[in-house]
Every structure is written in C-alpha cells, then in structure tokens.
PDB file of N, CA and C in Angstrom:
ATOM      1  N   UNK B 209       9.958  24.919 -11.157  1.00 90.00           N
ATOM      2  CA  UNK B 209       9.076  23.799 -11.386  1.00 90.00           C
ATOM      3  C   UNK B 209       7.789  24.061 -10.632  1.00 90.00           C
ATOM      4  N   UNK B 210       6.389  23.629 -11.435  1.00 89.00           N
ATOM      5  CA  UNK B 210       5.342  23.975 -10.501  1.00 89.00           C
ATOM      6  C   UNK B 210       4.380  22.685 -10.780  1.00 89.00           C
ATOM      7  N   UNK B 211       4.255  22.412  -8.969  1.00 87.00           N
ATOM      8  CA  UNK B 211       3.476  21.400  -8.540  1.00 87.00           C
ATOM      9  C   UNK B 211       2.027  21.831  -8.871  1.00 87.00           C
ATOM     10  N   UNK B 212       1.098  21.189  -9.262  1.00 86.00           N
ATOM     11  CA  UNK B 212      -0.338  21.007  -8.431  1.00 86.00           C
ATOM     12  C   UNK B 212      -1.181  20.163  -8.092  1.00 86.00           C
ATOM     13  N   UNK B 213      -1.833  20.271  -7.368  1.00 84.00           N
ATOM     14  CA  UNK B 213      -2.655  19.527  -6.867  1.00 84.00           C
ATOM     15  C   UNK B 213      -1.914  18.119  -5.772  1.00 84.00           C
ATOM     16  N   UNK B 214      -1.271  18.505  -5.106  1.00 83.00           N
ATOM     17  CA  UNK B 214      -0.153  17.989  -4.123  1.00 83.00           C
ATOM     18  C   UNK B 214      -1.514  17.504  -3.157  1.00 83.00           C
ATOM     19  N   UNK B 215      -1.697  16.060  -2.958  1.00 82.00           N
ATOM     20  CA  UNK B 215      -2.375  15.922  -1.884  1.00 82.00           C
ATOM     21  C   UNK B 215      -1.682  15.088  -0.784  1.00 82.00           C
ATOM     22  N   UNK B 216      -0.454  14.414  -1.089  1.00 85.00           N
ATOM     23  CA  UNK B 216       0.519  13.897   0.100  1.00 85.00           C
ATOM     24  C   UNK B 216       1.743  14.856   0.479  1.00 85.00           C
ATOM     25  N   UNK B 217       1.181  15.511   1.447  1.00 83.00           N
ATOM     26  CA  UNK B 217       2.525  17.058   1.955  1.00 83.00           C
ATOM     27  C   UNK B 217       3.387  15.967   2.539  1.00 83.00           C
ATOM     28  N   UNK B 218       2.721  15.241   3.550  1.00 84.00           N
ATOM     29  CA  UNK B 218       3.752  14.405   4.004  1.00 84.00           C
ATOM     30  C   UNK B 218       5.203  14.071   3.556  1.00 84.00           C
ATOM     31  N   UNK B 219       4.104  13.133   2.138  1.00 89.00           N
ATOM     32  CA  UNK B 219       4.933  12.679   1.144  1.00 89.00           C
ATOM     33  C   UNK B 219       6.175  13.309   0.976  1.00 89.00           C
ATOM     34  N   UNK B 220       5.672  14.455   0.105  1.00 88.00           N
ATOM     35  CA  UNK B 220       5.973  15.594  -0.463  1.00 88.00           C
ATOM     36  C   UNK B 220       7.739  15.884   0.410  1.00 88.00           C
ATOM     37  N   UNK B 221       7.201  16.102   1.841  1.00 88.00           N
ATOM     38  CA  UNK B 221       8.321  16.940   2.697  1.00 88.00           C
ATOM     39  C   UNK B 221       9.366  15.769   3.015  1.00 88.00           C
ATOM     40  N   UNK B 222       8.584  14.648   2.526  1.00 92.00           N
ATOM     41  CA  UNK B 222       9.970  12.948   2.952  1.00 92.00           C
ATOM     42  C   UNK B 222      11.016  13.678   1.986  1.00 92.00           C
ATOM     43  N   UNK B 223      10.189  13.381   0.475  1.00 94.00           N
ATOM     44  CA  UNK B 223      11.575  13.471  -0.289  1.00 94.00           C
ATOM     45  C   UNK B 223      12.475  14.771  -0.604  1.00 94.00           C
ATOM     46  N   UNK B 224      11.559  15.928  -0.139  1.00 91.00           N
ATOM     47  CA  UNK B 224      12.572  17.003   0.167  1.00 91.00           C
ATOM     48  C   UNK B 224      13.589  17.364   0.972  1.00 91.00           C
ATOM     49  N   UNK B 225      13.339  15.710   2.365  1.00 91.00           N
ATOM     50  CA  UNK B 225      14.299  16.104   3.126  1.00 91.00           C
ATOM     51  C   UNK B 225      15.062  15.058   2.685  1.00 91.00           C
ATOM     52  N   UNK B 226      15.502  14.719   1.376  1.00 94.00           N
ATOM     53  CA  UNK B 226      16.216  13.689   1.085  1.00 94.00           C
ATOM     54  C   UNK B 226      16.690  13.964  -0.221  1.00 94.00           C
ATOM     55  N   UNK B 227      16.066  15.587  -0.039  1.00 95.00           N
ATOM     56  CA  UNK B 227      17.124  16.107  -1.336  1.00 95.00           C
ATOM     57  C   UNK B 227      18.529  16.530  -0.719  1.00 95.00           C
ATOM     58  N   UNK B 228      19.740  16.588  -1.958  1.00 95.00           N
ATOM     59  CA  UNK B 228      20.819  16.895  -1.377  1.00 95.00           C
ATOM     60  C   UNK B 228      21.101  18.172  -1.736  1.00 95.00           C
ATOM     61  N   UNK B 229      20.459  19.136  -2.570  1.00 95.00           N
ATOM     62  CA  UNK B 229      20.599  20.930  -3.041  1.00 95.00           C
ATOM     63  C   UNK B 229      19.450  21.330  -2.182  1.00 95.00           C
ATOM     64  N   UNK B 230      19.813  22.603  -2.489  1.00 94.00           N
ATOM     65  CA  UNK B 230      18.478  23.752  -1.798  1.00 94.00           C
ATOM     66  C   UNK B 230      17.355  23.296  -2.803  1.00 94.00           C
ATOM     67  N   UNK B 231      16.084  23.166  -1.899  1.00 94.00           N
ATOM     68  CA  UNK B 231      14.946  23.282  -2.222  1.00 94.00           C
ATOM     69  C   UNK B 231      14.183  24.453  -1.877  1.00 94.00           C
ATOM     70  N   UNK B 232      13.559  25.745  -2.588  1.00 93.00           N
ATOM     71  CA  UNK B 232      12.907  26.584  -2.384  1.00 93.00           C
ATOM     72  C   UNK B 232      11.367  27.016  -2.664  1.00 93.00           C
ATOM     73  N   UNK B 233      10.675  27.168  -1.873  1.00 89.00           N
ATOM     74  CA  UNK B 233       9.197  27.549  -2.309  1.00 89.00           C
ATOM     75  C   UNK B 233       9.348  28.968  -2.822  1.00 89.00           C
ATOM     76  N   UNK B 234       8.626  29.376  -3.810  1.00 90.00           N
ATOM     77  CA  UNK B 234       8.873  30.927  -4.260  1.00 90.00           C
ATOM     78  C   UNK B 234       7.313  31.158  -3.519  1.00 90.00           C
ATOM     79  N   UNK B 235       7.296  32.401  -3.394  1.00 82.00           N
ATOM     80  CA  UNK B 235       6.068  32.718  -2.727  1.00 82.00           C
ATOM     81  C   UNK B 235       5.248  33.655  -3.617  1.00 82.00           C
ATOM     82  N   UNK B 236       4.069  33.842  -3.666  1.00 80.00           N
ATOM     83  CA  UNK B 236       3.410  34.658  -4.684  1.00 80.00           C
ATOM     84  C   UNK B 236       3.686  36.056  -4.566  1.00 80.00           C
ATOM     85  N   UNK B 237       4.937  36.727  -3.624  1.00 86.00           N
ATOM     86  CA  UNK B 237       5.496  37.786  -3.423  1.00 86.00           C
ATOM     87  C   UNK B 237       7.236  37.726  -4.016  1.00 86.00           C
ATOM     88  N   UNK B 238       7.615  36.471  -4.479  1.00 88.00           N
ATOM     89  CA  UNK B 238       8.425  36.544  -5.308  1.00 88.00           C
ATOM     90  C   UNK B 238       9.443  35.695  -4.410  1.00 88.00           C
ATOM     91  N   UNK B 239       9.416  35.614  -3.097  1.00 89.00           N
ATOM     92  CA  UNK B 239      10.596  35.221  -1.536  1.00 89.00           C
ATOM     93  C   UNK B 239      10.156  34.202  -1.919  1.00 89.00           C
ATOM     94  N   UNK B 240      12.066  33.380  -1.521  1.00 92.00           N
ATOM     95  CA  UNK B 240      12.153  32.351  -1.732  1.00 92.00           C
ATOM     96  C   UNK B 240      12.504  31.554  -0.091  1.00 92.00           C
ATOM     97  N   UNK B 241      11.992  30.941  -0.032  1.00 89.00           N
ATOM     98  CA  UNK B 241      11.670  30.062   1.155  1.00 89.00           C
ATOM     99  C   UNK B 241      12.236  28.222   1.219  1.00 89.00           C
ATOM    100  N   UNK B 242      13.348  28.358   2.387  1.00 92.00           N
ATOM    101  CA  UNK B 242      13.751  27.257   2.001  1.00 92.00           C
ATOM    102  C   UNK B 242      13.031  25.513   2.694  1.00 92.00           C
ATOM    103  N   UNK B 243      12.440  25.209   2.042  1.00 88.00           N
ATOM    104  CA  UNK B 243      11.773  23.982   2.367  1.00 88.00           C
ATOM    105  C   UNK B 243      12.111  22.629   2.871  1.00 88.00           C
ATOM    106  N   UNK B 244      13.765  22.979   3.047  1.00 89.00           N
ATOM    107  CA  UNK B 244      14.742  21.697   3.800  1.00 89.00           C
ATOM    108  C   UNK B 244      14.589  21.933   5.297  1.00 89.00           C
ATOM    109  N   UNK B 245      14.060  23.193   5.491  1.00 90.00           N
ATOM    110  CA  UNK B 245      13.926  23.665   6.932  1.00 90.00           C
ATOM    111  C   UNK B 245      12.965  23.028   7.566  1.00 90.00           C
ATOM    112  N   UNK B 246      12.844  22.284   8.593  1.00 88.00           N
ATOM    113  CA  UNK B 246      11.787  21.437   9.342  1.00 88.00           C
ATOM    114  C   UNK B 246      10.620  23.165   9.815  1.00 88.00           C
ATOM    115  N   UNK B 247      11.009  24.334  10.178  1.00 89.00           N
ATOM    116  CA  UNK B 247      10.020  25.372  10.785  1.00 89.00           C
ATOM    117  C   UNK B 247       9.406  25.865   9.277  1.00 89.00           C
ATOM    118  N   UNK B 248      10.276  26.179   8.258  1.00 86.00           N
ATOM    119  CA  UNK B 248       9.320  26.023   6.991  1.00 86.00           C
ATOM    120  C   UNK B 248       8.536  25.173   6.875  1.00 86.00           C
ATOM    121  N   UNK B 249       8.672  24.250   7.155  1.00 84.00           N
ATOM    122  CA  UNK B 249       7.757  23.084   6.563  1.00 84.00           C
ATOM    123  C   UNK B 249       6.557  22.796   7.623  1.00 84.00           C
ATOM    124  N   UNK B 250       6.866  23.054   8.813  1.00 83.00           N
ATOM    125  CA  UNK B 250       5.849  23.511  10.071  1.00 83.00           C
ATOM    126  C   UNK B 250       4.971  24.267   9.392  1.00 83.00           C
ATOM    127  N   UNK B 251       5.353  25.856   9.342  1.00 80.00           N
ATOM    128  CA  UNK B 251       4.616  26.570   8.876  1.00 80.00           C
ATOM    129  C   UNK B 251       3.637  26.406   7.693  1.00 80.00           C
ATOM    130  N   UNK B 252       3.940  26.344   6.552  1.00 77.00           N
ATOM    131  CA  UNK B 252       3.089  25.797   5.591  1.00 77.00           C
ATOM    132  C   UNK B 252       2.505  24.690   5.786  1.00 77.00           C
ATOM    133  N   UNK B 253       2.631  23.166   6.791  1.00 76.00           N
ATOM    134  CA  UNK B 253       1.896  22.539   7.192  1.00 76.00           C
ATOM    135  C   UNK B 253       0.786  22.928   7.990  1.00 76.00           C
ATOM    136  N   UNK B 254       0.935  24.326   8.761  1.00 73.00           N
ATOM    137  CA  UNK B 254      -0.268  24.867   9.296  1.00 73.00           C
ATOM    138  C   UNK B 254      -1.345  25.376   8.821  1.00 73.00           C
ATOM    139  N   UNK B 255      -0.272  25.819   7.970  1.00 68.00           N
ATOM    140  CA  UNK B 255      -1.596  27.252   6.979  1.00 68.00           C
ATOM    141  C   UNK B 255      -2.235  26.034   6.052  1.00 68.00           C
ATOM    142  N   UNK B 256      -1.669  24.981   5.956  1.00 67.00           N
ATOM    143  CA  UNK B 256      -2.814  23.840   5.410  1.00 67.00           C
ATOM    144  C   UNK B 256      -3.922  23.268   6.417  1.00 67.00           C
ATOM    145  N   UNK B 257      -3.861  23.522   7.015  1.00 63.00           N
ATOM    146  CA  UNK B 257      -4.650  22.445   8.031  1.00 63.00           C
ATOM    147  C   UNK B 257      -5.872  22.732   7.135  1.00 63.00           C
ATOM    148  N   UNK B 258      -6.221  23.815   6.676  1.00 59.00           N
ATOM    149  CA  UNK B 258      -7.971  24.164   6.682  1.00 59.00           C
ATOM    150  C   UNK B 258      -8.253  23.674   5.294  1.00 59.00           C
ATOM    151  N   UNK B 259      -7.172  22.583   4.526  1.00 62.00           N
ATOM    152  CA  UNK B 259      -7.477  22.726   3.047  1.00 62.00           C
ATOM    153  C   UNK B 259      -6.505  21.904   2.928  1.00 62.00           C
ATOM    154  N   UNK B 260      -6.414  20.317   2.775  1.00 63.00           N
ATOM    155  CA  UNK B 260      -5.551  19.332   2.391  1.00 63.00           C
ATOM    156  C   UNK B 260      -4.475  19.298   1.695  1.00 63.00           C
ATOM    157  N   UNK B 261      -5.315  20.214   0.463  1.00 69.00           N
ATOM    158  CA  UNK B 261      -4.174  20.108  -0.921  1.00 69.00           C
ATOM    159  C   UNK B 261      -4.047  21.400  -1.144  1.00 69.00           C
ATOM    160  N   UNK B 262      -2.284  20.747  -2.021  1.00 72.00           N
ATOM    161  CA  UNK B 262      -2.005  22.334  -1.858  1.00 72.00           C
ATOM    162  C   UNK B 262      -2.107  22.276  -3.943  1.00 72.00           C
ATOM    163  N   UNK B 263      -2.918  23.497  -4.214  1.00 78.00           N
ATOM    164  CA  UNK B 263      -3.647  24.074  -5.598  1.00 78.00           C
ATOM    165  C   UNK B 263      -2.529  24.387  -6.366  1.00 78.00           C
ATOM    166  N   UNK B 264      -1.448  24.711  -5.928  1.00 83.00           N
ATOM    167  CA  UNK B 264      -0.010  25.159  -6.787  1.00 83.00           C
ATOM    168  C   UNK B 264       1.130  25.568  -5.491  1.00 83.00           C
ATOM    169  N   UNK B 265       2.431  25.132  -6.477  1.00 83.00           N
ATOM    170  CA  UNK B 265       3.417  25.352  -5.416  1.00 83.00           C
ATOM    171  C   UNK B 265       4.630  25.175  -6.666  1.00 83.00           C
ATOM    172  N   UNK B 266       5.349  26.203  -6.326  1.00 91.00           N
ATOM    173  CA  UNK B 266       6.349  26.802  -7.298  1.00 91.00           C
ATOM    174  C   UNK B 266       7.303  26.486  -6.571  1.00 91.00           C
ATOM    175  N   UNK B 267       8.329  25.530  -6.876  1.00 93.00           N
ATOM    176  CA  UNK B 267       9.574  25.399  -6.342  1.00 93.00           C
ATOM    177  C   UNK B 267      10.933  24.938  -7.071  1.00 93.00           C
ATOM    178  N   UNK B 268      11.948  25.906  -6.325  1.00 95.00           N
ATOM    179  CA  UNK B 268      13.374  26.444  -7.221  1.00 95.00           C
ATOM    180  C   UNK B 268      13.847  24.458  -6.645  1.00 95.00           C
ATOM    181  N   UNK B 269      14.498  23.843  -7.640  1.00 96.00           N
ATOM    182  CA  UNK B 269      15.296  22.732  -7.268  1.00 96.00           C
ATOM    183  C   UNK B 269      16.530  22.300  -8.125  1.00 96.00           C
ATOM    184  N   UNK B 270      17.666  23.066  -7.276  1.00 95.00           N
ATOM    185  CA  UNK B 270      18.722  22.783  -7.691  1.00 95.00           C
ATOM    186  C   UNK B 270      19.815  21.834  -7.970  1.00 95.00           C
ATOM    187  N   UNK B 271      19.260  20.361  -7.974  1.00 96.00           N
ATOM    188  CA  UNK B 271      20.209  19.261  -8.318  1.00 96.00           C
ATOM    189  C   UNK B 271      19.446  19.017  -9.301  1.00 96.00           C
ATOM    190  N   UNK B 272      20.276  18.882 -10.547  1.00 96.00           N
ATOM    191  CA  UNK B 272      18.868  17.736 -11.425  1.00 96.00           C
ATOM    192  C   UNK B 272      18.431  16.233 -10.881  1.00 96.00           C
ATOM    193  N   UNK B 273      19.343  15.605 -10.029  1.00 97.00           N
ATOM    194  CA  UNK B 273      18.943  13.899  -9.231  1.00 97.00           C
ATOM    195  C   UNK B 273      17.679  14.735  -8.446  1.00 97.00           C
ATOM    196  N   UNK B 274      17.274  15.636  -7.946  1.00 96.00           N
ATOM    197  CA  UNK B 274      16.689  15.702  -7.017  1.00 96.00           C
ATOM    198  C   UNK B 274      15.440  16.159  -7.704  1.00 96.00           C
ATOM    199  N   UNK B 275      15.639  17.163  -8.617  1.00 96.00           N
ATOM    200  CA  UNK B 275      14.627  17.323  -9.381  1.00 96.00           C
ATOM    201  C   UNK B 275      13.886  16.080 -10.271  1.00 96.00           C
ATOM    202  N   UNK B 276      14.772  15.254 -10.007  1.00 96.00           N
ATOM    203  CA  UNK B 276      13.943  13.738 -10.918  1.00 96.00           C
ATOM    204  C   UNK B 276      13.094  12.933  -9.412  1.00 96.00           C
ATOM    205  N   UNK B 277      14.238  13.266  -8.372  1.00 95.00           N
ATOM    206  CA  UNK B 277      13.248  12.502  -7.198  1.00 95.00           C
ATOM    207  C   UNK B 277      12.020  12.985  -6.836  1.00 95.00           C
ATOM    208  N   UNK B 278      11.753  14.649  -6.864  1.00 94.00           N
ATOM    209  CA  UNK B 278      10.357  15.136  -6.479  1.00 94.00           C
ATOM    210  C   UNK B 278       9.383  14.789  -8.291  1.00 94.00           C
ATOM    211  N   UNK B 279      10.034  14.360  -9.118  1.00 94.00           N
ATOM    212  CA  UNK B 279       9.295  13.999 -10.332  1.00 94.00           C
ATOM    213  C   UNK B 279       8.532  13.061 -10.491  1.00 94.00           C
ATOM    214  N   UNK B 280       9.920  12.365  -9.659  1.00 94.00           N
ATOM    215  CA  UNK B 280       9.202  10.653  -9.435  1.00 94.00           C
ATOM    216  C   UNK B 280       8.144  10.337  -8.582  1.00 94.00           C
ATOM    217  N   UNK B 281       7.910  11.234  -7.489  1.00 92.00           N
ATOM    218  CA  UNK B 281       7.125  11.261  -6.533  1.00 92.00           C
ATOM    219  C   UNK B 281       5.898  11.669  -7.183  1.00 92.00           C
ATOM    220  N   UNK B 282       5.739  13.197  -7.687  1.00 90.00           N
ATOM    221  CA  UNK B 282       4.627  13.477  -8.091  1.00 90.00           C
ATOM    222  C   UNK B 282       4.012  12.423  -8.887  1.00 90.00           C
ATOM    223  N   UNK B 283       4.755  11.971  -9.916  1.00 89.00           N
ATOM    224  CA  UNK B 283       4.153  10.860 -11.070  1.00 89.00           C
ATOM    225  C   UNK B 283       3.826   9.756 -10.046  1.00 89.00           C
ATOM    226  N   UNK B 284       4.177   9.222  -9.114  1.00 88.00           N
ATOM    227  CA  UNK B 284       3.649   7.670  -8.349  1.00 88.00           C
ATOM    228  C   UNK B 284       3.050   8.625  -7.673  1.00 88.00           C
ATOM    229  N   UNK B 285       2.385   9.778  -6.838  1.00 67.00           N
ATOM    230  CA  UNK B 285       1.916  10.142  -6.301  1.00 67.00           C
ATOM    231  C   UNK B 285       0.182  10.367  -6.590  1.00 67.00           C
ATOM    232  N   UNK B 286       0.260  10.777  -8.650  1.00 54.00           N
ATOM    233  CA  UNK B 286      -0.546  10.719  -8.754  1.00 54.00           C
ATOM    234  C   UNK B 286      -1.783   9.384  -8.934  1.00 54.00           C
ATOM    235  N   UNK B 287      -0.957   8.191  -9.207  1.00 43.00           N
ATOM    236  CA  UNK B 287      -1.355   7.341  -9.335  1.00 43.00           C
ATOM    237  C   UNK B 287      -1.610   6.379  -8.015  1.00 43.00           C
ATOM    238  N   UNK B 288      -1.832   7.068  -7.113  1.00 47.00           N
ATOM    239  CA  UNK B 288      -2.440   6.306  -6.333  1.00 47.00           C
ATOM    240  C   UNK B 288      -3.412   7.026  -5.474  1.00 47.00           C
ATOM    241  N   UNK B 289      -3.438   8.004  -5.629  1.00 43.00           N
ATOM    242  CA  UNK B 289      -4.755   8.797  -5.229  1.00 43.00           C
ATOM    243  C   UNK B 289      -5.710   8.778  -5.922  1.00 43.00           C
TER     244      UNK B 289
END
C-alpha cells in the first residue's frame, strides 16, 4: 500500500501502534523495516525533522482490520488538513 502526502506522522504512528500484524516500511532499497518499533519510528521521525511531510511511503500491512484502520486514517486525515 502506498501513502502520500502524510502530513500527521504523529497521527500516522498512533494507529500503527494499534495495529495488531506487522507493519512494514519498504525502503527504496527494497528492506523492509518494521514500523511497530518505537526506534523505527524515532528514526524516520528524525530524518523528517527538515521536511514535515512525508512525499510517499510504501507500507507492507498484514491484517486486512488494520489495513482498513491506516485507510480510515488517511481518508479523515485528509480531510482535515
């Protein structure tokens, strides 16, 4: 599944930690990176600092409930920005 234009990471990292499957970022080197991890989610919160939103983000999500919860998010997400 691929996000863009993600401007609540916050958001974003609530309902991933409230998924119940692996959530993975694929990386533009192909590594898959697991995003339930609070130091994953450190990290890519850093390398944002210099740039709010994130432009695309490819991520493996293995429950379909969970894949409807980061759905649901993006869709109310966009509508209020």
């Amino acid at each position: 599944m691929k996000l863009e234009n993600v401007n609540n990471i916050e958001g974003l990292f609530n309902v991933l930690d409230h998924c119940e499957g692996k959530v993975e970022l694929v990386s533009a080197e192909g590594d898959r990176i697991n995003l339930k991890s609070k130091l994953s989610q450190m990290l890519l919160t850093a390398k944002l600092l210099d740039n709010a939103t994130i432009k695309e983000l490819e991520l493996i999500v293995s429950e379909p409930n969970d894949m409807k919860k980061v759905v649901d998010f993006m869709m109310s997400d966009a509508h209020v920005n």
